[in-house]
Coordinates of C-alpha atoms and ligand atoms in Angstrom, one line a residue:
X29 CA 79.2 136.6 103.4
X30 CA 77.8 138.6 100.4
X31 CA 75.5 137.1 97.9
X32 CA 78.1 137.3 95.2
X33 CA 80.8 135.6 97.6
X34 CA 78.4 132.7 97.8
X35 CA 78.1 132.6 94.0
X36 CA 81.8 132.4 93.4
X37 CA 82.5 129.9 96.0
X38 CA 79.3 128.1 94.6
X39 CA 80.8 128.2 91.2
X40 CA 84.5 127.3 92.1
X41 CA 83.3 124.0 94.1
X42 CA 81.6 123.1 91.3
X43 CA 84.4 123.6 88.6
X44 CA 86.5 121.7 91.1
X45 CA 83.8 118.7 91.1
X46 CA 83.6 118.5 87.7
X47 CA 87.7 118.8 87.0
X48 CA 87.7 116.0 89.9
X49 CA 85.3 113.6 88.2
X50 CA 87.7 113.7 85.5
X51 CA 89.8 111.8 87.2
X52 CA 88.2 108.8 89.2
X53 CA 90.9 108.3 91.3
X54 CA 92.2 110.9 92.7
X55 CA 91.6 112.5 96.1
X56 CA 91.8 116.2 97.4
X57 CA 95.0 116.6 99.3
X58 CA 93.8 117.4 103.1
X59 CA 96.7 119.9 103.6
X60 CA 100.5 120.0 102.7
X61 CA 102.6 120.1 105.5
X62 CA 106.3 120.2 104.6
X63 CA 107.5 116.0 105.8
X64 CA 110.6 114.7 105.6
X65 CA 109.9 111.0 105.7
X66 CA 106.3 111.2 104.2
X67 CA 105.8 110.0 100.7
X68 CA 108.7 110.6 98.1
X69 CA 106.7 110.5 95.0
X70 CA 103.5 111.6 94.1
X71 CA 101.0 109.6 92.1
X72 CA 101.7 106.3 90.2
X73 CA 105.2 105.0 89.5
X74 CA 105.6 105.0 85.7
X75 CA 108.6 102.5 85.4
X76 CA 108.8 99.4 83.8
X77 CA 108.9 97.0 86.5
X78 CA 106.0 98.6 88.4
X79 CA 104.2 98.4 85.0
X80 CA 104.8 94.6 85.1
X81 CA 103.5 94.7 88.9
X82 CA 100.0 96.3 87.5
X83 CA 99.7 94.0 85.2
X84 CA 100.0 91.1 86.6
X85 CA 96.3 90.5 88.1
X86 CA 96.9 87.1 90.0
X87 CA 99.0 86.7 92.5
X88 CA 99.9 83.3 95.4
X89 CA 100.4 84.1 98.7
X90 CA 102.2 81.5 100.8
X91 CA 102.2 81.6 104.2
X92 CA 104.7 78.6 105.6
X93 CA 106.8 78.3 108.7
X94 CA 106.9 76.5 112.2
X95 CA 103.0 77.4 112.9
X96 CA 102.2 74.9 110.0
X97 CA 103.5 72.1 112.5
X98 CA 100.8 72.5 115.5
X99 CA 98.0 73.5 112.3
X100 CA 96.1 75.4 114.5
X101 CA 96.0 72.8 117.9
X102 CA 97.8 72.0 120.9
X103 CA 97.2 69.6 123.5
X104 CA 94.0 68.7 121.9
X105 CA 92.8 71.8 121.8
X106 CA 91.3 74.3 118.8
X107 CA 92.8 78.0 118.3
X108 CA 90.3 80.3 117.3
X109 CA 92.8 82.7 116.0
X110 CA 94.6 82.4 112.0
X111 CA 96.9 79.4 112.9
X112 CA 100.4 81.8 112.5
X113 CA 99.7 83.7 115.6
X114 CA 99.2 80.3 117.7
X115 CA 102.3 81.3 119.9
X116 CA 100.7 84.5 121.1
X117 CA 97.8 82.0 122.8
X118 CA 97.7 81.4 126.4
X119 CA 97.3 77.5 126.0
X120 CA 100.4 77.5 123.7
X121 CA 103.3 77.4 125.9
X122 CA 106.1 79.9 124.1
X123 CA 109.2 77.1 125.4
X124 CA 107.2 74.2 123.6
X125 CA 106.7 76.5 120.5
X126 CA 110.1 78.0 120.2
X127 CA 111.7 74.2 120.2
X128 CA 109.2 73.6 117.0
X129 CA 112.2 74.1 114.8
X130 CA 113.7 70.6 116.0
X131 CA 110.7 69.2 114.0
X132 CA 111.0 70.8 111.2
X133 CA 111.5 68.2 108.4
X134 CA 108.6 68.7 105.8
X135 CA 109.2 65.4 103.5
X136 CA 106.8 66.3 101.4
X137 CA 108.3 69.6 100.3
X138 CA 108.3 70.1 96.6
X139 CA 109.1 73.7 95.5
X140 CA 108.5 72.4 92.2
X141 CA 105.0 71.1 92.5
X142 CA 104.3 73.9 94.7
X143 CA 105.5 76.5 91.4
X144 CA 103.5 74.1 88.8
X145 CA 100.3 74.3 90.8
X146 CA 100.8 78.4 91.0
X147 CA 101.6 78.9 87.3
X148 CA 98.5 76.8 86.3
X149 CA 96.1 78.4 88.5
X150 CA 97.3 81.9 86.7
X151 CA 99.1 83.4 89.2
X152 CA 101.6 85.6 87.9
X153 CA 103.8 86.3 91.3
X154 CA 104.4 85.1 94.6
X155 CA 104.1 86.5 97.9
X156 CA 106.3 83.8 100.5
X157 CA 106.7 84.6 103.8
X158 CA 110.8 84.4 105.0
X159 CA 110.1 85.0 108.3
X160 CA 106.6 85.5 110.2
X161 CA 106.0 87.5 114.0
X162 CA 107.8 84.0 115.6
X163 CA 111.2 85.0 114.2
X164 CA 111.4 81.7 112.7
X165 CA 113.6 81.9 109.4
X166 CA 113.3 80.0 106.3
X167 CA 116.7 80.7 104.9
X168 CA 120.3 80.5 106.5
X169 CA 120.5 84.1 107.8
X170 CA 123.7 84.4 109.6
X171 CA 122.2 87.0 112.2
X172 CA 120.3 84.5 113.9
X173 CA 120.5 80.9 114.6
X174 CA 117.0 80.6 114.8
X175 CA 116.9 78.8 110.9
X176 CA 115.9 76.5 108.6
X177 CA 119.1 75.5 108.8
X178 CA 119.2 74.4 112.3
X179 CA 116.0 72.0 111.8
X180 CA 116.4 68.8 110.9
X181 CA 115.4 69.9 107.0
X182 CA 118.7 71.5 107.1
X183 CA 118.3 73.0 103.3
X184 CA 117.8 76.3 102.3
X185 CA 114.0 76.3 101.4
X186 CA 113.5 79.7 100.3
X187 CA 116.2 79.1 97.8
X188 CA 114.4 75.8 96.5
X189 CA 111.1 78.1 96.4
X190 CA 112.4 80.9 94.3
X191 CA 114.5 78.5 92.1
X192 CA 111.6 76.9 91.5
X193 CA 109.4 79.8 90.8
X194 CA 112.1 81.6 88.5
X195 CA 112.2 78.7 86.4
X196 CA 108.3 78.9 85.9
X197 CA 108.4 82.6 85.4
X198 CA 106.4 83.7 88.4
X199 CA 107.9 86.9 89.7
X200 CA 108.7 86.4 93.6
X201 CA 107.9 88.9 96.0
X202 CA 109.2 88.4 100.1
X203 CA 107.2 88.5 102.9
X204 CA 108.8 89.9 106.0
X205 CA 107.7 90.6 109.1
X206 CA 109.2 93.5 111.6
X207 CA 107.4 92.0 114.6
X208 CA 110.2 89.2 115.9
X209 CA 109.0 87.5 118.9
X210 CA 112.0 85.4 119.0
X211 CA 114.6 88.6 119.2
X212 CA 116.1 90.0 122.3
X213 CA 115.8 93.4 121.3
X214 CA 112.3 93.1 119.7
X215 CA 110.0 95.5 121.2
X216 CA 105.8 96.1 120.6
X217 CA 106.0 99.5 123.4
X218 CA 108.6 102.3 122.8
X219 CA 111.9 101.2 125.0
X220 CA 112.4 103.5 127.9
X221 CA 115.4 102.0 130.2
X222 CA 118.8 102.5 128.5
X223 CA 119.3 99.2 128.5
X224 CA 115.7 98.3 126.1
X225 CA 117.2 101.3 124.1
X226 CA 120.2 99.4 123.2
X227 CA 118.6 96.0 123.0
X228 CA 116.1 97.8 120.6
X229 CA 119.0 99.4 118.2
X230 CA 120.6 96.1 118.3
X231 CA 117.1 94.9 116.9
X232 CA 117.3 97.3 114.1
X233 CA 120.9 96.7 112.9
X234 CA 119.7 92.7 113.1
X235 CA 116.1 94.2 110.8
X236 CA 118.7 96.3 108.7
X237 CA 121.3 93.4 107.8
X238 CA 118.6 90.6 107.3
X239 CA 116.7 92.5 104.2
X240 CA 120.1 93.0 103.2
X241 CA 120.9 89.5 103.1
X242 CA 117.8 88.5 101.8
X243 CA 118.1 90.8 98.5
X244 CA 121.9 89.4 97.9
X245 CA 120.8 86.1 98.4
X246 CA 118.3 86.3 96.4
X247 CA 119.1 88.9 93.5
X248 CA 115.7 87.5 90.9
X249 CA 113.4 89.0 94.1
X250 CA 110.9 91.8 92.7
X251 CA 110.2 93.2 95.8
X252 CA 109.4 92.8 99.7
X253 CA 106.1 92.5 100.7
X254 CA 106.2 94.2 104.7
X255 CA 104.1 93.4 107.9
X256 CA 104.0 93.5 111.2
X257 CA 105.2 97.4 111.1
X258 CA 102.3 98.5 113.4
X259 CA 104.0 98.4 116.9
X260 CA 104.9 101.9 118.5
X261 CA 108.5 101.4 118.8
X262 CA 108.6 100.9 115.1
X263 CA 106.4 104.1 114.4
X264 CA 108.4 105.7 116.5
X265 CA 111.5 104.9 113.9
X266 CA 110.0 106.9 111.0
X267 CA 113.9 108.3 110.1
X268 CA 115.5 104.9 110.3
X269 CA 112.8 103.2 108.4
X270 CA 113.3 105.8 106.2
X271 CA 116.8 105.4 105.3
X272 CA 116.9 101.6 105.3
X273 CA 114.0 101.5 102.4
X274 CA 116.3 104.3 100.5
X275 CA 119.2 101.6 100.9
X276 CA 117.1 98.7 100.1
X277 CA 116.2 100.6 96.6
X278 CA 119.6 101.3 95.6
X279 CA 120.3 97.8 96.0
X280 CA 118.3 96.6 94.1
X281 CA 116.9 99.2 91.3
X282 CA 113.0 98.8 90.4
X283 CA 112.4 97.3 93.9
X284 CA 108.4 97.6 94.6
X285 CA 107.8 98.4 98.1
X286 CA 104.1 98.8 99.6
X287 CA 102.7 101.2 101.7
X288 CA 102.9 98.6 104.8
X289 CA 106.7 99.3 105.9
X290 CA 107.1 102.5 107.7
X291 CA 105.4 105.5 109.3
X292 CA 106.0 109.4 108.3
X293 CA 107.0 111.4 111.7
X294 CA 103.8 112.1 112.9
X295 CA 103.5 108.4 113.1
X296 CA 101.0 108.0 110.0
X297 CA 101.3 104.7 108.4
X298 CA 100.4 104.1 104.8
X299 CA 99.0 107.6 104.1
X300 CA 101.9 110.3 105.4
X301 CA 100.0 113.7 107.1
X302 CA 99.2 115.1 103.5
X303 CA 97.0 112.2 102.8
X304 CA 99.9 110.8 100.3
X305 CA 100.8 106.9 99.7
X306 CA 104.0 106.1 101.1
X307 CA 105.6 103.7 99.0
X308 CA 104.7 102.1 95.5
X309 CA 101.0 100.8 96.1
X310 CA 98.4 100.2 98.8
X311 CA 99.2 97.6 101.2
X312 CA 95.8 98.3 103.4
X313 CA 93.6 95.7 101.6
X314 CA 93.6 92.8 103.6
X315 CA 90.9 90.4 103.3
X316 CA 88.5 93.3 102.3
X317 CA 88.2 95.1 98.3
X318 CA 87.4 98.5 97.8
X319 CA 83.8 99.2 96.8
X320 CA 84.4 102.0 94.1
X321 CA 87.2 103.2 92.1
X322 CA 87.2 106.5 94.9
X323 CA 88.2 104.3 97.2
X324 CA 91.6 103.3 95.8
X325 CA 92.8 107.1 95.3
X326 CA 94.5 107.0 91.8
X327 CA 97.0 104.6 93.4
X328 CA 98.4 101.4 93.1
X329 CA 97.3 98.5 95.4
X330 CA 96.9 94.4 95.9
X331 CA 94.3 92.6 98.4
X332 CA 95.7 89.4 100.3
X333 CA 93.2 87.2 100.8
X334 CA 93.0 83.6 102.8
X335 CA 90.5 80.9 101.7
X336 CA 88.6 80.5 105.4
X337 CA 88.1 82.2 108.0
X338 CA 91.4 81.1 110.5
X339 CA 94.2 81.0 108.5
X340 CA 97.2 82.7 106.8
X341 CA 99.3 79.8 108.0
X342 CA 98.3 76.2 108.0
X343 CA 95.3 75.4 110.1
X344 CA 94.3 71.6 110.0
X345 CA 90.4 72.4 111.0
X346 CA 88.8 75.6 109.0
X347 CA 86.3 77.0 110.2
X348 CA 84.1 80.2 108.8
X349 CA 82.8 80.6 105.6
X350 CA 85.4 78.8 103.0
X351 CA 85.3 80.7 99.6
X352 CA 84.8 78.9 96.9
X353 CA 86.6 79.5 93.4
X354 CA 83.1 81.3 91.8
X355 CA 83.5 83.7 94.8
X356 CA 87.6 83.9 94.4
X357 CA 87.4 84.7 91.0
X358 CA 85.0 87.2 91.6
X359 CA 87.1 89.2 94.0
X360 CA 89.7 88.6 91.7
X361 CA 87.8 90.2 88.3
X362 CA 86.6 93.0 90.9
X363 CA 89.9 93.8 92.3
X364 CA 91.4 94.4 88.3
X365 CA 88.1 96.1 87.4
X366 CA 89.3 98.7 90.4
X367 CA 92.9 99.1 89.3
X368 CA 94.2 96.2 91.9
X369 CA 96.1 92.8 91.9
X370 CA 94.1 89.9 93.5
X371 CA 97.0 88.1 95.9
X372 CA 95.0 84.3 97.0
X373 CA 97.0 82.7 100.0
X374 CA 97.5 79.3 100.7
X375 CA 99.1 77.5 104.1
X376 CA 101.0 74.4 102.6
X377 CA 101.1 71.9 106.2
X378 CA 103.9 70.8 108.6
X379 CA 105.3 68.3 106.3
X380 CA 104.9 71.1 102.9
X381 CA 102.3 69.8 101.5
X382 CA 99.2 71.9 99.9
X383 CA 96.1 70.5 101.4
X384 CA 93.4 69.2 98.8
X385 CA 90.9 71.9 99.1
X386 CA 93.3 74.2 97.9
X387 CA 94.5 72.2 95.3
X388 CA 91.1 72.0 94.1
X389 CA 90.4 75.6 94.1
X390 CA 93.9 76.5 91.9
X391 CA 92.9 73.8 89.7
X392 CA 89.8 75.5 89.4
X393 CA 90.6 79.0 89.4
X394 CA 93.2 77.8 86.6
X395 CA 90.7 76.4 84.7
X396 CA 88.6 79.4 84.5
X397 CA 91.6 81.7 83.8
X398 CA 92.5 79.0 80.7
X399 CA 90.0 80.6 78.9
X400 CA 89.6 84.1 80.2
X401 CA 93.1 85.1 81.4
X402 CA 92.5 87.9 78.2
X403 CA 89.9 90.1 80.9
X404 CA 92.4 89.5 83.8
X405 CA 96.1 89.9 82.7
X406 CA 97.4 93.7 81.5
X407 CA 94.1 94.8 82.5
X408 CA 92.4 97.5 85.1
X409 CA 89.9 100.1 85.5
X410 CA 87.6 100.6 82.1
X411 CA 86.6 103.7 83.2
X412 CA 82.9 102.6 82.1
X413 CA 79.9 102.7 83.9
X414 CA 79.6 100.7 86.7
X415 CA 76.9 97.9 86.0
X416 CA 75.1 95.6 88.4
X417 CA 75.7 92.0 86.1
X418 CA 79.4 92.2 87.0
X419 CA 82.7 93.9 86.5
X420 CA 84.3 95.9 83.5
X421 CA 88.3 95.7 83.1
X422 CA 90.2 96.9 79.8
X423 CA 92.8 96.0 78.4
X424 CA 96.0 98.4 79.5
X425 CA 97.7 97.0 75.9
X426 CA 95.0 96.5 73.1
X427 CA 92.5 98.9 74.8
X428 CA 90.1 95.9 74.6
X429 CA 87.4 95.9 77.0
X430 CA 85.7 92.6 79.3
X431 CA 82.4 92.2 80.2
X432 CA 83.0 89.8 82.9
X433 CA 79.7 88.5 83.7
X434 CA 78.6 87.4 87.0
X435 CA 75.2 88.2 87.8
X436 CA 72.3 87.6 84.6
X437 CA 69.5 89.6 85.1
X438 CA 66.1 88.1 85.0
X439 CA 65.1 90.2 82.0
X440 CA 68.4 88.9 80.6
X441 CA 69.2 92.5 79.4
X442 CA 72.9 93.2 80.6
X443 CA 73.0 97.1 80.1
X444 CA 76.4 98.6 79.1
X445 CA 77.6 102.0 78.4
X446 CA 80.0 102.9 76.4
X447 CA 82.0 106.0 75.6
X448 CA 80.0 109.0 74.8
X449 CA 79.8 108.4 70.5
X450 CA 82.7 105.8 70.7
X451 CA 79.9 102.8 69.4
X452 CA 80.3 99.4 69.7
X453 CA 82.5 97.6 66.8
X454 CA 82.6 94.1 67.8
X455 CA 80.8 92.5 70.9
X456 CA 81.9 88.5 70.9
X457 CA 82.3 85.4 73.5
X458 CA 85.9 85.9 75.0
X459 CA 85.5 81.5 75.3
X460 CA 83.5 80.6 71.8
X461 CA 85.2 83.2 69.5
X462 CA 82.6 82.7 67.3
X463 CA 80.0 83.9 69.3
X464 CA 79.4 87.5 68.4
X465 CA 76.2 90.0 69.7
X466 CA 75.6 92.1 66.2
X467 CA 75.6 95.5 67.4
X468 CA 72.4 96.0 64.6
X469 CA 70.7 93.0 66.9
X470 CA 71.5 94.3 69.9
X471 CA 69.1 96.8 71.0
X472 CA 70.1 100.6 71.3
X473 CA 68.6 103.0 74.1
X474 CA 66.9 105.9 71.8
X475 CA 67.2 107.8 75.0
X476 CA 70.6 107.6 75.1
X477 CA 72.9 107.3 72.4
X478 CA 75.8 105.1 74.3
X479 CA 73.5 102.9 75.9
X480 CA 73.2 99.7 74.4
X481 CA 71.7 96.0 75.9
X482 CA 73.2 92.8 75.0
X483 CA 70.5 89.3 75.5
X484 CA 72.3 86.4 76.4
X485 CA 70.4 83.5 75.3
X486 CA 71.5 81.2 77.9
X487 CA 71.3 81.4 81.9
X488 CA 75.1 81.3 83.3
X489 CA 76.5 78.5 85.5
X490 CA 79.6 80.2 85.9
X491 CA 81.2 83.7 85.3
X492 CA 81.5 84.6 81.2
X493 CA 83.3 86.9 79.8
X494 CA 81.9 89.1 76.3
X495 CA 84.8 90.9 74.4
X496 CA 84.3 95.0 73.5
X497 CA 85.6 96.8 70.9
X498 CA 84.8 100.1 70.6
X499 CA 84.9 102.6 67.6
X500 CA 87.1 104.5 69.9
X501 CA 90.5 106.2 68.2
X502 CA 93.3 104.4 69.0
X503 CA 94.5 105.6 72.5
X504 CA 98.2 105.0 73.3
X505 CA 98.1 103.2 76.5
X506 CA 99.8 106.7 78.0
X507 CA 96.4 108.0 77.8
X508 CA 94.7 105.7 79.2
X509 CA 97.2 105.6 82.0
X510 CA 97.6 109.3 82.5
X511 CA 93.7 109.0 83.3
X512 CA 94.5 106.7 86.1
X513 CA 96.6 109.3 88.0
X514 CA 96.2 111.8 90.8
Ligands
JFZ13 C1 99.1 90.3 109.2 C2 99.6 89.1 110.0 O1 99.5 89.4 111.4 C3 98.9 87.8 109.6 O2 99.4 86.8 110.4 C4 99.1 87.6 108.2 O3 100.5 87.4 107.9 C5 98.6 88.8 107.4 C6 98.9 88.7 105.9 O4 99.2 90.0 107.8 O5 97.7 90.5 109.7 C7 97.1 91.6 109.4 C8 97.8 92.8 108.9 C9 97.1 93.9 108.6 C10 95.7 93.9 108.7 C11 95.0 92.8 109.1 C12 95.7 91.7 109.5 N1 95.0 95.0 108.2 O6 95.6 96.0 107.8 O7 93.8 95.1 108.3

């Protein structure tokens, strides 16, 4: 290559780097190959409902069905594994689990309680599982007999559950799993025989006409939280998978779908062969956060995470690190500081109760959102220098910003940076009102103009949270949004 080729190409990668960093989030596309069940959208969904989704910054997980009964034993003995995928253990025999449902009979189910404990820890929507990998169902489908309402409960829980959460005003969201360990047809390999091929379509007609059921039964659902959709006979059903989310959304209009239901045709799942989400937000943060706002691509996405170490699904004895609720609420403020909703799971037991650890942490949790909800609800990415004392979220609404402070540093100095020549206008306690830095006071970098450092005068016990207004015009929150996208 010439000199002058060099130049150019040097020139144009930069131009490119620089028009790139103007937009955190987004990614370079690795190619564009023309798909016909890849993604269907590109970027953010701008609607209403997936507005509310953003917004919501706390979400419950529930994991509850027939696992909660052994809690993570049998026969004396401890399963190392999370305590839902007991039946997949050699010392579990599958007849003895399978006949669990004949002890189903949780008397100390209250969906109310369970609703009260969510809405006063924060949480602003549910994520309950209606049927796990053991095919066990917690409402009255009619495809299967395999029920709630062939245990000895009888009742239809899942309609106590989102009754109960309706009332409260905590959106509800279904967890459902493809894997079905207790269908005929259910395969994990691609069916070869004729005879797996038909058991296998009859598999996906039984998929197809449960989701259905579930969305008429239970019209207030947001949306449908998907797992289990890694097996490679499911991959393989990229064009069926395909249609049945297209007939799921006209169903039900505003339906929010993650990127854990199907595969494009080249058998990519989450990301199709372009590099694009498939579906309304990330679904690939499991019990881990993204580091910077790079990682999360412009787009969309929640992380699930459990309280130990061995369980989505009640496990009597935890073992692992257990988080406590300075740690949770950590991930939490992180996960809204990077665009994301922070999803905590809990694994009421065999007779529906919500062990007392977890009670204790949502009480907690609750407690410290009593105060600070303002950094944590409508909120995400500031689009502020990243600083080392904590996290930075902004208000998607008022444009507000929260210093949510987790780390003081020994020179008590918390360093912020706000926007180039946008000053600070008011700097106060989010929790004492009152409480207000004097931007005179506070000392101002002369080397750089935006740089300011706040002193706290007191050493923190627990995560605080200092209010920023800026001198910045009034942005719609369009702008700030359109910032956000890829
Ligand atoms: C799945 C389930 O197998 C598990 O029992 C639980 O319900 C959880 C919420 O989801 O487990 C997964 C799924 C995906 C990943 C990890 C565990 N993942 O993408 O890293």
């Amino acid at each position: 290559m010439k000199k002058r080729t060099y130049i150019t190409l040097f020139l144009f990668i930069g131009t490119f780097r620089v028009l790139m960093a103007q937009f955190p989030g987004a990614v370079e596309k690795r190619s564009s190959i023309a798909l016909e069940h890849g993604a269907h959208r590109l970027g953010k969904r701008t609607d209403a409902q997936m507005e509310m989704w953003r917004n919501y910054g706390l979400g419950q997980f529930i994991h509850w069905g027939l696992y909660a009964i052994p809690g993570g034993h049998w026969n004396g003995k401890y399963y190392a594994g999370a305590a839902e995928w007991i039946r997949s253990w050699k010392e579990m025999p599958k007849d003895a689990y399978d006949h669990l449902y004949k002890q189903f009979n949780p008397k100390q189910f209250d969906a109310k309680a369970w609703a009260a404990q969510a809405k006063d820890m924060g949480a602003r929507y549910v994520i309950i599982t209606t049927k796990h990998h053991d095919g066990f169902c917690l409402w009255p489908s009619q495809y299967t007999d395999y029920t709630i309402a062939h245990s000895p409960y009888k009742k239809d829980a899942l309609k106590e559950i989102v009754a109960a959460y309706d009332a409260v005003g905590i959106d509800v969201y279904l967890y459902f799993s493809i894997i079905d360990w207790h269908h005929k047809g259910y395969r994990s390999d691609v069916p070869k025989t004729p005879e797996e091929k038909q058991a296998y379509e009859d598999f996906k007609k039984f998929t197809a006409n449960q989701l259905k059921e579930l969305l008429s039964n239970y019209p207030s659902t947001k949306g449908l939280w998907f797992d289990g959709s890694w097996d490679k006979a499911w991959v393989e059903q990229a064009a069926f998978a395909d249609s049945l989310e297209a007939e799921l959304r006209a169903m039900r209009p505003g339906l929010i779908i993650g990127s854990r239901f199907r595969a494009d045709e080249f058998g990519r799942r989450h990301f199709d062969s372009n590099g694009d989400l498939m579906g309304d937000y990330e679904q690939g943060w499991e019990r881990k956060l993204p580091a910077t706002i790079e990682d999360v691509h412009g787009n969309d996405w929640d992380c699930v995470m459990t309280v130990p170490e061995n369980q989505w699904g009640y496990h009597s004895e935890w073992r692992g690190h257990v988080k406590t609720s300075t740690e949770l609420i950590e991930m939490m403020a992180k996960s809204v500081s990077l665009d994301g909703n922070f999803v905590l799971n809990f694994g009421p037991d065999g007779q529906g109760a919500i062990r007392v650890e977890e009670t204790k942490l949502a009480k907690e949790i609750g407690e410290w959102m009593k105060v600070n909800h303002e950094a944590i609800y409508d909120c995400g990415y500031a689009d502020l220098e990243k600083q080392d004392w904590g996290y930075i979220t902004r208000s998607r609404k008022s444009g507000k910003y929260y210093l949510i402070i987790f780390n003081t540093p020994v020179s008590g100095a918390l360093r912020i940076k706000v926007a180039s020549g946008a000053g600070i206008a008011k700097l106060y306690d989010l929790a004492n009102k009152t409480t207000t830095y004097n931007p005179e006071e506070i000392h101002r970098s002369k080397v750089e103009g935006d740089e300011y450092f706040i002193y706290l005068k007191e050493r923190l016990t627990e995560p605080k949270v200092i209010v920023l207004e800026t001198n910045e015009k009034e942005q719609d929150s369009d702008v700030l949004y359109e910032k956000a996208k890829t």
